[in-house]
Coordinates of C-alpha atoms in Angstrom, one line a residue:
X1 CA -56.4 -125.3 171.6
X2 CA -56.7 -122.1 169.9
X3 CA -57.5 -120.0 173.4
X4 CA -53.8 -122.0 175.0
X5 CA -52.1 -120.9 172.0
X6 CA -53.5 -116.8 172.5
X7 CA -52.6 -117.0 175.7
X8 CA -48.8 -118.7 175.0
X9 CA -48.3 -116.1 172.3
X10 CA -49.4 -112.9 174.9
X11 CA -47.1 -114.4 177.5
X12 CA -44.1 -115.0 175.4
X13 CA -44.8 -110.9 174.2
X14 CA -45.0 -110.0 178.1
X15 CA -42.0 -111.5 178.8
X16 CA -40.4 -110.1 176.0
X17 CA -41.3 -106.6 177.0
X18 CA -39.8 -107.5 180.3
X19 CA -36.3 -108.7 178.7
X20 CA -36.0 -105.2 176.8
X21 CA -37.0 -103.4 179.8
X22 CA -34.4 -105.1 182.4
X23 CA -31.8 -105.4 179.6
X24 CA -32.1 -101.4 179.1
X25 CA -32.3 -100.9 182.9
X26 CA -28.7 -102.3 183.7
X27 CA -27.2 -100.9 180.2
X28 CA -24.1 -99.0 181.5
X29 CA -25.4 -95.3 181.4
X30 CA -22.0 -93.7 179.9
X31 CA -22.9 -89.7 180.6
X32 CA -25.8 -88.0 181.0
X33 CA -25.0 -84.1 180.1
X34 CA -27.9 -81.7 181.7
X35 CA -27.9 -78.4 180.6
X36 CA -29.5 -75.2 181.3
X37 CA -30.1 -71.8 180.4
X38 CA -30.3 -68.5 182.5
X39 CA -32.4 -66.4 182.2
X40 CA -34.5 -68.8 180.2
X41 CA -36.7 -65.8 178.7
X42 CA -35.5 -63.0 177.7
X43 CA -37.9 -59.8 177.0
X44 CA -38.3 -56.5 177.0
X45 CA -36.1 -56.1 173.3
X46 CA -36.9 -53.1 171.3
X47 CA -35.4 -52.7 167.9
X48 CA -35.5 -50.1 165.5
X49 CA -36.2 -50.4 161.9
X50 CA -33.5 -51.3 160.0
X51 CA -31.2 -51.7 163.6
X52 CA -29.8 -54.9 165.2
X53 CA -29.0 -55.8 168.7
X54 CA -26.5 -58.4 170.4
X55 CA -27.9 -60.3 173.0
X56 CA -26.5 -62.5 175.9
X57 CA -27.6 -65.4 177.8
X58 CA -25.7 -67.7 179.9
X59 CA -25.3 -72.0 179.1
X60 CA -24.8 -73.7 182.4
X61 CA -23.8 -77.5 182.6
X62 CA -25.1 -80.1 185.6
X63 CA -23.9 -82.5 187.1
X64 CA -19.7 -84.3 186.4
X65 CA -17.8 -80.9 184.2
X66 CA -15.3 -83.3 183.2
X67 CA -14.2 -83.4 179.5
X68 CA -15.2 -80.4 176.9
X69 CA -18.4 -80.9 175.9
X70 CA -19.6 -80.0 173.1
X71 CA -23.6 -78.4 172.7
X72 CA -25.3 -77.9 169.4
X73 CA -27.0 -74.3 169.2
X74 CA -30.0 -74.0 167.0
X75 CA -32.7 -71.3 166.2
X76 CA -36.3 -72.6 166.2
X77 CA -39.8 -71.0 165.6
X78 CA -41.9 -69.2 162.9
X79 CA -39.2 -66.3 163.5
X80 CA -36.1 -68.1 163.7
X81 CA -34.7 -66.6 160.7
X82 CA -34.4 -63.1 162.8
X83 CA -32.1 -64.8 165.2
X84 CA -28.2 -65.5 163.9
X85 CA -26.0 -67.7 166.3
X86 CA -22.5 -67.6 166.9
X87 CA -22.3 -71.3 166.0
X88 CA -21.7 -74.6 168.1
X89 CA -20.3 -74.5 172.2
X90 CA -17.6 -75.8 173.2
X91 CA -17.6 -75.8 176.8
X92 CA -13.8 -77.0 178.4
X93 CA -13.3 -79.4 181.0
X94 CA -14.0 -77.9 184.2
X95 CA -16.3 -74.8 183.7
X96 CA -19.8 -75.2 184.7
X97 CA -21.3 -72.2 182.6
X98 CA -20.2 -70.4 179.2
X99 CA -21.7 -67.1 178.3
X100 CA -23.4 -67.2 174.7
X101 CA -23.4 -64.3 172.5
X102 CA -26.6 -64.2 169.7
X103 CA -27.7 -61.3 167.2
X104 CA -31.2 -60.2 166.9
X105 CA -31.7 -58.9 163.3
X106 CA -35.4 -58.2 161.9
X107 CA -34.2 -56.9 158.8
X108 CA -37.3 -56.7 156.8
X109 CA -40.0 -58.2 159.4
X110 CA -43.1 -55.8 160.5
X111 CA -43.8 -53.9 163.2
X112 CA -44.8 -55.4 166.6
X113 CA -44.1 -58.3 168.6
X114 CA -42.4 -61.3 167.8
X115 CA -41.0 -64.7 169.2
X116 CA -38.2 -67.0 168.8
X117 CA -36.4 -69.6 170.3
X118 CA -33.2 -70.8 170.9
X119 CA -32.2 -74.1 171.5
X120 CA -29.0 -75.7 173.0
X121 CA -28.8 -79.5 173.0
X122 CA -25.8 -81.4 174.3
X123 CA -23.4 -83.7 171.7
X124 CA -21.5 -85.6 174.7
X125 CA -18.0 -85.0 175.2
X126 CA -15.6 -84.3 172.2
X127 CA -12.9 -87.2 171.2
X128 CA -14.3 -89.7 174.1
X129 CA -14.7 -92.8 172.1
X130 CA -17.3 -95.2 172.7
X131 CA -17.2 -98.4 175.0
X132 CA -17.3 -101.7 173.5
X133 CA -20.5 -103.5 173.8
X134 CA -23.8 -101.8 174.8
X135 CA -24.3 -98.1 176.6
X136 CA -26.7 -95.8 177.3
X137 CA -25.7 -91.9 176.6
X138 CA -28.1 -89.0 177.7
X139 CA -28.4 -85.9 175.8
X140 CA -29.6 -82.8 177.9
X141 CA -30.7 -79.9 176.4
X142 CA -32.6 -76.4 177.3
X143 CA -34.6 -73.9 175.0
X144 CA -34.8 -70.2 175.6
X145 CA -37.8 -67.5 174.6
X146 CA -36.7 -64.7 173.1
X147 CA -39.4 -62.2 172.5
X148 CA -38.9 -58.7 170.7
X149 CA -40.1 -55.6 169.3
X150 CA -39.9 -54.3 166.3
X151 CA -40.5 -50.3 165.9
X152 CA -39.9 -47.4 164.7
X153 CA -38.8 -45.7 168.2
X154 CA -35.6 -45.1 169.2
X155 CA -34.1 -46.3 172.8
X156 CA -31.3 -44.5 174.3
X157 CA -30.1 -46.3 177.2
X158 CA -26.3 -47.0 178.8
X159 CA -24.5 -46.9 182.1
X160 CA -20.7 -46.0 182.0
X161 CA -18.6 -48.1 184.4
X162 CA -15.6 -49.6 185.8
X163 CA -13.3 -46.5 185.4
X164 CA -10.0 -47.8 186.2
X165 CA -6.6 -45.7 185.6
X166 CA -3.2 -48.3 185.6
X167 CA 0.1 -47.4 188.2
X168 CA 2.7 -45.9 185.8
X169 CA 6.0 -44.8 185.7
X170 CA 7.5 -41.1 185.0
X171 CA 8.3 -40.5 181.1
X172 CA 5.7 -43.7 180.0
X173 CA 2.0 -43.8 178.9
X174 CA -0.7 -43.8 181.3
X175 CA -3.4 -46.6 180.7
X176 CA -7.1 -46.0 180.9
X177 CA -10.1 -48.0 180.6
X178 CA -14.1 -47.9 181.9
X179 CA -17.0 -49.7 180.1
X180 CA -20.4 -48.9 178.8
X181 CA -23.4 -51.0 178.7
X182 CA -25.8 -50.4 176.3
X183 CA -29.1 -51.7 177.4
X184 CA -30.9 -49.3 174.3
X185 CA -32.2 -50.2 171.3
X186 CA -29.7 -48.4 169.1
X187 CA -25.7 -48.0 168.9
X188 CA -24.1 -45.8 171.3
X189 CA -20.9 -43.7 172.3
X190 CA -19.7 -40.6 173.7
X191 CA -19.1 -37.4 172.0
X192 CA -16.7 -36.2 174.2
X193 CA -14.6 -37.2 177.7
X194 CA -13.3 -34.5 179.7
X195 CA -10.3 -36.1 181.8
X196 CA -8.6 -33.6 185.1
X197 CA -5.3 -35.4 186.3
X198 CA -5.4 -34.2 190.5
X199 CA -1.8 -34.6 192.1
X200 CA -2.9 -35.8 195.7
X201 CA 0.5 -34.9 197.4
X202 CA -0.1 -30.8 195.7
X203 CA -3.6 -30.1 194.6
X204 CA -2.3 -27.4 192.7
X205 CA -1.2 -29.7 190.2
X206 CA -3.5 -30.8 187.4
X207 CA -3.5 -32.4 184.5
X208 CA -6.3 -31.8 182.0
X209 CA -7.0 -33.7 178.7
X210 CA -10.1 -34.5 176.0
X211 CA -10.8 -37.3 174.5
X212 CA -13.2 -36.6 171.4
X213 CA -15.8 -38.5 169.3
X214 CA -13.3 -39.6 166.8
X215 CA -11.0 -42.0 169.1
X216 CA -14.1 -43.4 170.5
X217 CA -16.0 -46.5 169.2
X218 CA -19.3 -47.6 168.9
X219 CA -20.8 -49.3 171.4
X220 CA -23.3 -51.9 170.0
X221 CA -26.9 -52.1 171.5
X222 CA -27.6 -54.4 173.9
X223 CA -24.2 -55.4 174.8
X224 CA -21.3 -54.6 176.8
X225 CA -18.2 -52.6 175.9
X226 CA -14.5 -52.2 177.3
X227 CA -12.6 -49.1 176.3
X228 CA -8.8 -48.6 176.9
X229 CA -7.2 -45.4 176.0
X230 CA -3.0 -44.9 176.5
X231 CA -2.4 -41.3 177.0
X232 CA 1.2 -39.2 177.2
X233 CA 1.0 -37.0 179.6
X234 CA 3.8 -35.1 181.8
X235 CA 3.4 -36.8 185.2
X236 CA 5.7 -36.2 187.8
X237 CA 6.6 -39.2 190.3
X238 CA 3.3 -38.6 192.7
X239 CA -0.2 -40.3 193.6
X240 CA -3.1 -38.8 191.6
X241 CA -6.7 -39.3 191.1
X242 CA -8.7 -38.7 187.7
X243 CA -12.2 -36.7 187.5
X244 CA -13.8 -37.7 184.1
X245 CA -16.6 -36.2 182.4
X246 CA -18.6 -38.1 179.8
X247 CA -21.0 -35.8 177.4
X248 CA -23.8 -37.4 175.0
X249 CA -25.4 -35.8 172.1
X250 CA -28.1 -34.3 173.7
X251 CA -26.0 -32.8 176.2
X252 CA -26.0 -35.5 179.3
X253 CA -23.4 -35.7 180.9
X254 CA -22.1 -38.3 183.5
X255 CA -18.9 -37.8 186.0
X256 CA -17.2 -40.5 187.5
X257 CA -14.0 -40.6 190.0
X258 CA -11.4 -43.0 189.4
X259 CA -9.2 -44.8 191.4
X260 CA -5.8 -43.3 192.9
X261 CA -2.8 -44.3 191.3
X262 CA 0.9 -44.0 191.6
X263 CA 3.4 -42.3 188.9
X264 CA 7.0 -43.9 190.1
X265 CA 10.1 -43.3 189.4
X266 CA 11.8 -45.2 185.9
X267 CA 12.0 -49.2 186.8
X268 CA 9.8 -49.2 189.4
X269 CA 7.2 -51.2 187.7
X270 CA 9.8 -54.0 187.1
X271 CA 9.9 -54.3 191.0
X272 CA 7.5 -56.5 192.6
X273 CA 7.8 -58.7 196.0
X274 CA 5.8 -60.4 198.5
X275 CA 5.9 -60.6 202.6
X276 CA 5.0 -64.3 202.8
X277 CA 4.7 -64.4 206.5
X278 CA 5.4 -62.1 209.6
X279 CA 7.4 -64.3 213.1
X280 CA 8.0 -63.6 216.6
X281 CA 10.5 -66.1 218.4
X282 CA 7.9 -66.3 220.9
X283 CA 4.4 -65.0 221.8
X284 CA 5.4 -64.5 225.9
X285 CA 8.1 -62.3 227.3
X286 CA 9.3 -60.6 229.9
X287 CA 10.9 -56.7 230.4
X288 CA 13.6 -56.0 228.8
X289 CA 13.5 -59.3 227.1
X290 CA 15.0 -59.5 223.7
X291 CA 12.1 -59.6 221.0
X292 CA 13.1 -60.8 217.7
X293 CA 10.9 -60.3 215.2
X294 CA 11.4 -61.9 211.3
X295 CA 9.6 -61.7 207.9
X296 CA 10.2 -63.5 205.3
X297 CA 10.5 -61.6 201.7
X298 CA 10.6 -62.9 198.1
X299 CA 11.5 -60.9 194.9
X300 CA 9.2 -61.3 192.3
X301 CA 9.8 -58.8 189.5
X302 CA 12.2 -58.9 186.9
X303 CA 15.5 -56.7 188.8
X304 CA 17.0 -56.9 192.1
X305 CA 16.1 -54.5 194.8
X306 CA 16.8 -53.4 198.1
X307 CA 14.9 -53.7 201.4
X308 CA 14.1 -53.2 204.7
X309 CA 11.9 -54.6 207.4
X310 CA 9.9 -51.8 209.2
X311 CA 8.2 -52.4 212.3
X312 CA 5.2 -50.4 214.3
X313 CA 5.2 -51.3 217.7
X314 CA 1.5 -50.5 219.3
X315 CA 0.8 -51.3 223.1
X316 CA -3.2 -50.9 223.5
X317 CA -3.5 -49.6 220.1
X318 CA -1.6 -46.5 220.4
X319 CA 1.8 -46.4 218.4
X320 CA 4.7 -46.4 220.7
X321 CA 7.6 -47.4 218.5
X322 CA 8.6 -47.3 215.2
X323 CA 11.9 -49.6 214.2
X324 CA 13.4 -50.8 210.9
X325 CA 15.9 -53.5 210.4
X326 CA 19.0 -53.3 208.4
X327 CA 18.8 -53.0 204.4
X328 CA 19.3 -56.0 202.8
X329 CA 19.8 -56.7 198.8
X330 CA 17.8 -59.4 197.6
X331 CA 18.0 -61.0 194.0
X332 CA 15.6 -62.0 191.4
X333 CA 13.5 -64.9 192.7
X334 CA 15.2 -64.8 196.0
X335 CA 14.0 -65.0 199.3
X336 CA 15.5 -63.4 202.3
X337 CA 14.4 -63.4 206.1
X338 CA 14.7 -59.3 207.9
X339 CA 15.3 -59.7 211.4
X340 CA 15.1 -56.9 214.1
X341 CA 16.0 -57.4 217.8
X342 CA 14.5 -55.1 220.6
X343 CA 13.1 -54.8 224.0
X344 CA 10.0 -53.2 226.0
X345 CA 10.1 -52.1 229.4
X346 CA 6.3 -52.1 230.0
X347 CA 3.7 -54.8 230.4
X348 CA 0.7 -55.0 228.7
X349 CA -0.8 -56.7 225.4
X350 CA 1.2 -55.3 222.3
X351 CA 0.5 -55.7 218.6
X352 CA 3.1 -55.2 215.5
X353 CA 2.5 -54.4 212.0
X354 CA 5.1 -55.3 209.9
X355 CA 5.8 -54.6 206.2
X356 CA 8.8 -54.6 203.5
X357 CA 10.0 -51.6 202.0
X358 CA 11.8 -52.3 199.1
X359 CA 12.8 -50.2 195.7
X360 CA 10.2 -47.5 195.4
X361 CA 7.4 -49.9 196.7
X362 CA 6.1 -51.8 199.8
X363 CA 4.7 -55.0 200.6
X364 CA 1.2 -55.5 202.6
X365 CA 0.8 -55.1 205.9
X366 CA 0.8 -58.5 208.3
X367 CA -0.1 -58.0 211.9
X368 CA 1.2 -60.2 215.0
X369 CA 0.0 -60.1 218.6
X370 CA 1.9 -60.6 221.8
X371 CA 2.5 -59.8 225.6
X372 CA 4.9 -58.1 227.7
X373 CA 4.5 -59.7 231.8
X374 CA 6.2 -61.1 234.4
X375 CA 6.0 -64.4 234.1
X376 CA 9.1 -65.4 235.8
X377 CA 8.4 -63.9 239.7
X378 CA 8.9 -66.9 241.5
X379 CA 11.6 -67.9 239.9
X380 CA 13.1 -64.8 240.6
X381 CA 12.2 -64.9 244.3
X382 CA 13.4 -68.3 244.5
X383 CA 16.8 -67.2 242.9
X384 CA 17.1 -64.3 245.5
X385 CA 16.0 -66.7 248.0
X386 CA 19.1 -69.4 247.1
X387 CA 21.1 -66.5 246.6
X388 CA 21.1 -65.8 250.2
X389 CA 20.8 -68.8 251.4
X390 CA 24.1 -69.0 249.6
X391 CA 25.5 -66.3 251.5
X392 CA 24.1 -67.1 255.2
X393 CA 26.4 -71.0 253.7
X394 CA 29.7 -69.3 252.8
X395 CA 29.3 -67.6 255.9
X396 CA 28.8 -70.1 258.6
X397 CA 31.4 -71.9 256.5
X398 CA 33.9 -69.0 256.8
X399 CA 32.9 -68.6 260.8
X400 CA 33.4 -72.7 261.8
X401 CA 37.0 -72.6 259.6
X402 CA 37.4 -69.7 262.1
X403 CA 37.0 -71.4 264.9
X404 CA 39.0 -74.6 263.6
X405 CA 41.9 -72.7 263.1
X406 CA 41.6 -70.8 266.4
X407 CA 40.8 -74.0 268.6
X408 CA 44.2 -75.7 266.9
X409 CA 46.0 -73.0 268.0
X410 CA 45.1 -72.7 271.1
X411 CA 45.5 -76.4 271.9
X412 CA 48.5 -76.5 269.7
X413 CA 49.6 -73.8 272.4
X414 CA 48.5 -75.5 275.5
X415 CA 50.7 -78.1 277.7
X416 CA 49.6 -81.6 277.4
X417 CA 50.7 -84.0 280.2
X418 CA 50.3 -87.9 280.2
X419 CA 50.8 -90.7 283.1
X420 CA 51.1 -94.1 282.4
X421 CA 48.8 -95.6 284.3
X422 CA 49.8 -98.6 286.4
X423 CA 48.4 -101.8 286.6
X424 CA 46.5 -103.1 288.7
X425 CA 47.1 -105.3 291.9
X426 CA 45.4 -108.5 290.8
X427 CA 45.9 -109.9 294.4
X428 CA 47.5 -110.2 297.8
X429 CA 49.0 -113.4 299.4
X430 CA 49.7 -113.1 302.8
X431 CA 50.7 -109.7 304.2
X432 CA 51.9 -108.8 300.9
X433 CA 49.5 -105.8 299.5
X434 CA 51.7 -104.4 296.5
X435 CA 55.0 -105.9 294.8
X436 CA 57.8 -103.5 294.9
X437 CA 56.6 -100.6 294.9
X438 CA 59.9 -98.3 293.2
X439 CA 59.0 -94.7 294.3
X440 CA 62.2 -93.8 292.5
X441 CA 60.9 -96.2 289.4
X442 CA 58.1 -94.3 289.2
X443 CA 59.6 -90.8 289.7
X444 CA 61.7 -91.7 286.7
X445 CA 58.5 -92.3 284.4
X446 CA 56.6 -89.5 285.2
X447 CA 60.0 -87.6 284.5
X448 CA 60.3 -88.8 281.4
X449 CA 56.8 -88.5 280.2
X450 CA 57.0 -84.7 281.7
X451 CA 60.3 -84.6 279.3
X452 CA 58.0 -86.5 276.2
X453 CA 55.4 -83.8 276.5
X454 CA 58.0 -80.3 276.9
X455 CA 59.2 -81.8 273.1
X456 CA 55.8 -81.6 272.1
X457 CA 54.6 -78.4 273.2
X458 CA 57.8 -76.7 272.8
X459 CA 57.5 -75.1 276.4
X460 CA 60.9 -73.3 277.9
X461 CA 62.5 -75.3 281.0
X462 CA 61.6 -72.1 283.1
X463 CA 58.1 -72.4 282.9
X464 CA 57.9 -76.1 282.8
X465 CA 60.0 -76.4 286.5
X466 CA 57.1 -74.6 288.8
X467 CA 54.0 -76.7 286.5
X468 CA 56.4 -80.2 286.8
X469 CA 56.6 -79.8 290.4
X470 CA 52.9 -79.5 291.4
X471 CA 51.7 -81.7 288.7
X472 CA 54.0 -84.4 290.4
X473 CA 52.5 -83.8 293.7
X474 CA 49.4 -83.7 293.1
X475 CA 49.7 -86.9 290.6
X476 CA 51.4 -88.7 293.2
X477 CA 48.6 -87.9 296.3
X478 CA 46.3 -89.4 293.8
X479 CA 48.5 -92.0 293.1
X480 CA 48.7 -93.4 296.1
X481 CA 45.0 -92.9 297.0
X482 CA 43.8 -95.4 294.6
X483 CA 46.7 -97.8 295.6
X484 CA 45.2 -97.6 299.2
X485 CA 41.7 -98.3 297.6
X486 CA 42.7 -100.9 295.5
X487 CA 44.7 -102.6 298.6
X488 CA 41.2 -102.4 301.2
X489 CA 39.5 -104.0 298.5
X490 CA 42.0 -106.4 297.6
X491 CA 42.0 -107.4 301.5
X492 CA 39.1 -106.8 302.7
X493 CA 40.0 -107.9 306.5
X494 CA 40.3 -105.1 308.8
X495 CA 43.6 -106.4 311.0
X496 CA 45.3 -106.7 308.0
X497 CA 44.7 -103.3 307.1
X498 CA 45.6 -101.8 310.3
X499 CA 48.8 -104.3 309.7
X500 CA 49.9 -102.5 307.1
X501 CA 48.8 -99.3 307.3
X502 CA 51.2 -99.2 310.5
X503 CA 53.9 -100.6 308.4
X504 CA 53.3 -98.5 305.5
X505 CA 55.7 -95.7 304.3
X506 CA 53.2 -94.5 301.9
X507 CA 51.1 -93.1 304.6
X508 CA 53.7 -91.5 306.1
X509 CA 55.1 -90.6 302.9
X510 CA 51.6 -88.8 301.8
X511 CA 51.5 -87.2 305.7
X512 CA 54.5 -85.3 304.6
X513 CA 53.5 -84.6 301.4
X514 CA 50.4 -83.3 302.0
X515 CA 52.0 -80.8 305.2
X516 CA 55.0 -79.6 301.8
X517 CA 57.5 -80.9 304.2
X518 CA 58.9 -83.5 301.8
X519 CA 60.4 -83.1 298.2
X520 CA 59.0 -85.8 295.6
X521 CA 62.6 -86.0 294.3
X522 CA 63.9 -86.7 297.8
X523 CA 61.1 -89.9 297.5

């Protein structure tokens, strides 16, 4: 009984254990804030007797850099006290990394080596209030060894840099700045800058000017240092370059060459613009095609200016044109498209760089490619071709309306004669072969059609007399050879033929026709 209740008891603590286990496993886990230091030991710190030195070390953050989170800075070790903070870190919303400044002071503590550390440990994120019920929140932290020597030798150790002169304007200061770090043991600064102003457009122009001990500050060991000097000097509206000389106590010296930098005219500074984008209507043309190129400009300083679109034309890489576009005024905040049109004769592969002048300053440069080529051949040939064609059409046309015309005229000019035909015999009873034949009858018609056709062609009576007569004559002989055809046929019996072909006075009648003897009027 005693041995079932040991063994109750160890699994109800087992399964206990389990419960607090699972129930902290799926605990919401609100943040977890990793942090870390770099570099995470720092050595190679001398200090003086009696001297101090400001030291550096960067605080990164892992992992979500949302919300400002707050990390707790603390000294630890046997020599903490040597170490003074610069309190708490607030790190905003959205940085990864904060750079934390620390002084090492020994004051009173004995010569050689000694060892500290620094220790940041993260507070969550500031004003985040916590979720009802239960949560989990990780705290990340980092230390850092700091390990330093205190002596009674003195370190003198710097590098000048960053020596940086500002774009002025004629009649106003001049702004200059550099920076020293001091990697020695012991405060630092120059006894003396020797500064030569070069004009770039007329080297015989310079400026010269010293800046001495007294207008200089310290620069604190083991730290960095910005120095900005304004100096009046008599510039002229130029480009210039400074040469500046830096002299120690003991003599060194360094030299350093600035930057160049521009001296403009009054106002100039208040100008300021930007080329947002450089345009070509199309990236494919032809000779002597119009080019259009367009860039878009928008005034950013504080007064109006003036502008103009200037274009280098450069076929292979060699500069063949230079072209600007009208001048255009263009407001505060305002934005204005230059245009310039223009054509090339020769093909190849081109390139322009493009650019606003404006005020005293320009814009930067913006580069666009394209190509000059004859893309449009066969349509050409094909417009000569229908052009042509064209022609070879209005021609022919012009040649057959000719002809028309002509063929009218003449037919408009010649006689036209018409017979009535007569009908035909549509039998024979008998000895009868044709029912009354009326030479005068028919004399009459052809008269009369003779007479129809003169109104029609408009023909004098003198030249119609001669044609009327043999066109009777010979109508008539054929006339009365298809009667006689149309009468054998009709017949068909020999005797009766012969009957009245002996009886006939058409055969005689064409006899004496046919010799002239007979007149067809007398008929």
């Amino acid at each position: 009984m005693i041995q079932y209740s040991k063994i109750n008891k160890n699994l109800f603590s087992l399964s206990l254990y389990i419960f607090l286990f699972s129930l902290f496993l799926f605990l919401p886990i609100k943040h977890v804030n990793a942090i870390g230091v770099s570099p995470p030991t720092l050595t190679g710190i001398s200090i003086p007797r009696n001297g101090i030195q400001t030291k550096q070390i960067r605080v990164l953050r892992g992992g979500d850099n949302k919300g400002n989170l707050k990390i707790k800075v603390e000294a630890m070790g046997e020599n903490a006290e040597y170490i003074e903070t610069s309190g708490d870190i607030i790190m905003i919303s959205g940085k990864d990394f904060v750079d934390y400044e620390f002084t090492i002071n020994p004051k009173n503590a004995p010569n050689g080596e000694h060892k500290a550390r620094l220790s940041f440990i993260s507070q969550g994120i500031v004003g985040e209030e916590k979720t009802k019920g239960a949560s989990v929140q990780v705290f990340g932290g980092a230390v850092a060894d700091i390990y330093f020597e205190v002596g009674g030798v003195e370190v003198i150790k710097y590098e000048i840099i960053k020596l940086f002169v500002k774009n002025t304007e004629v009649n106003k200061n001049t702004e200059l700045s550099f920076e020293v770090n001091n990697t020695g043991n012991v405060n630092w600064k120059p006894e003396r800058i020797d500064l030569q102003f070069t004009n770039i457009n007329d080297s015989t122009e310079k400026i010269i000017h010293t800046i001495f001990s007294d207008a200089i500050n310290i620069a604190k060991a083991g730290r960095f240092t910005e120095y900005v000097f304004n100096l009046d000097l008599p510039f002229i509206q130029s480009e210039y370059v400074l040469n500046a000389v830096f002299y120690a106590k003991d003599k060194e010296k360094t030299e350093l060459t600035s930057n160049h930098f521009n001296v403009f005219a009054p106002d100039t500074l208040k100008q300021k613009g930007e080329l947002k984008d450089v345009s070509l209507n199309k990236d494919v043309f032809s000779p002597d095609e119009n080019i259009k190129v367009s860039g878009v400009f928008k005034n950013t300083g504080e007064i109006a200016v003036s502008g103009v679109l200037v274009v280098e034309v450069y076929l292979n890489n060699e500069l063949t044109d230079l072209l600007k576009s009208s001048e255009l005024d263009v407001s505060v905040l305002e934005e204005v498209i230059f245009s310039k049109v223009f054509t090339l004769k020769e093909i190849g592969n081109y390139k322009i760089s493009a650019h606003i002048k404006y005020g005293n300053k320009q814009t930067v440069v913006l580069n666009k490619e394209f190509n000059v080529q004859n893309n449009n051949n066969d349509k050409v040939a094909i417009t000569e071709i229908a052009s042509k064609l064209n022609t070879y059409i209005g021609i022919g046309v012009l040649i057959s309306i000719i002809i028309i015309i002509t063929t009218i005229f003449i037919l408009r000019r010649r006689k036209t004669v018409q017979f009535s035909e007569p009908e035909p015999v549509q039998g024979v009873q008998n000895n009868m072969i044709i029912s009354e034949l009326d030479d005068n009858s028919a004399t009459e018609n052809m008269t009369t059609d003779i007479n129809v056709t003169n109104k029609e062609t408009e023909i004098s009576d003198n030249t119609i007399e001669p044609i009327k007569e043999s066109v009777e004559k010979s109508d008539k002989v054929e006339f009365i050879q298809t009667e006689q055809s149309t009468i054998h046929e009709s017949l068909g019996n020999s005797d009766e033929i012969n009957n009245y072909e002996s009886d006939s006075d058409d055969v005689n009648l064409l006899d004496q026709i046919n010799t002239g003897n007979t007149s067809l009027d007398d008929k």
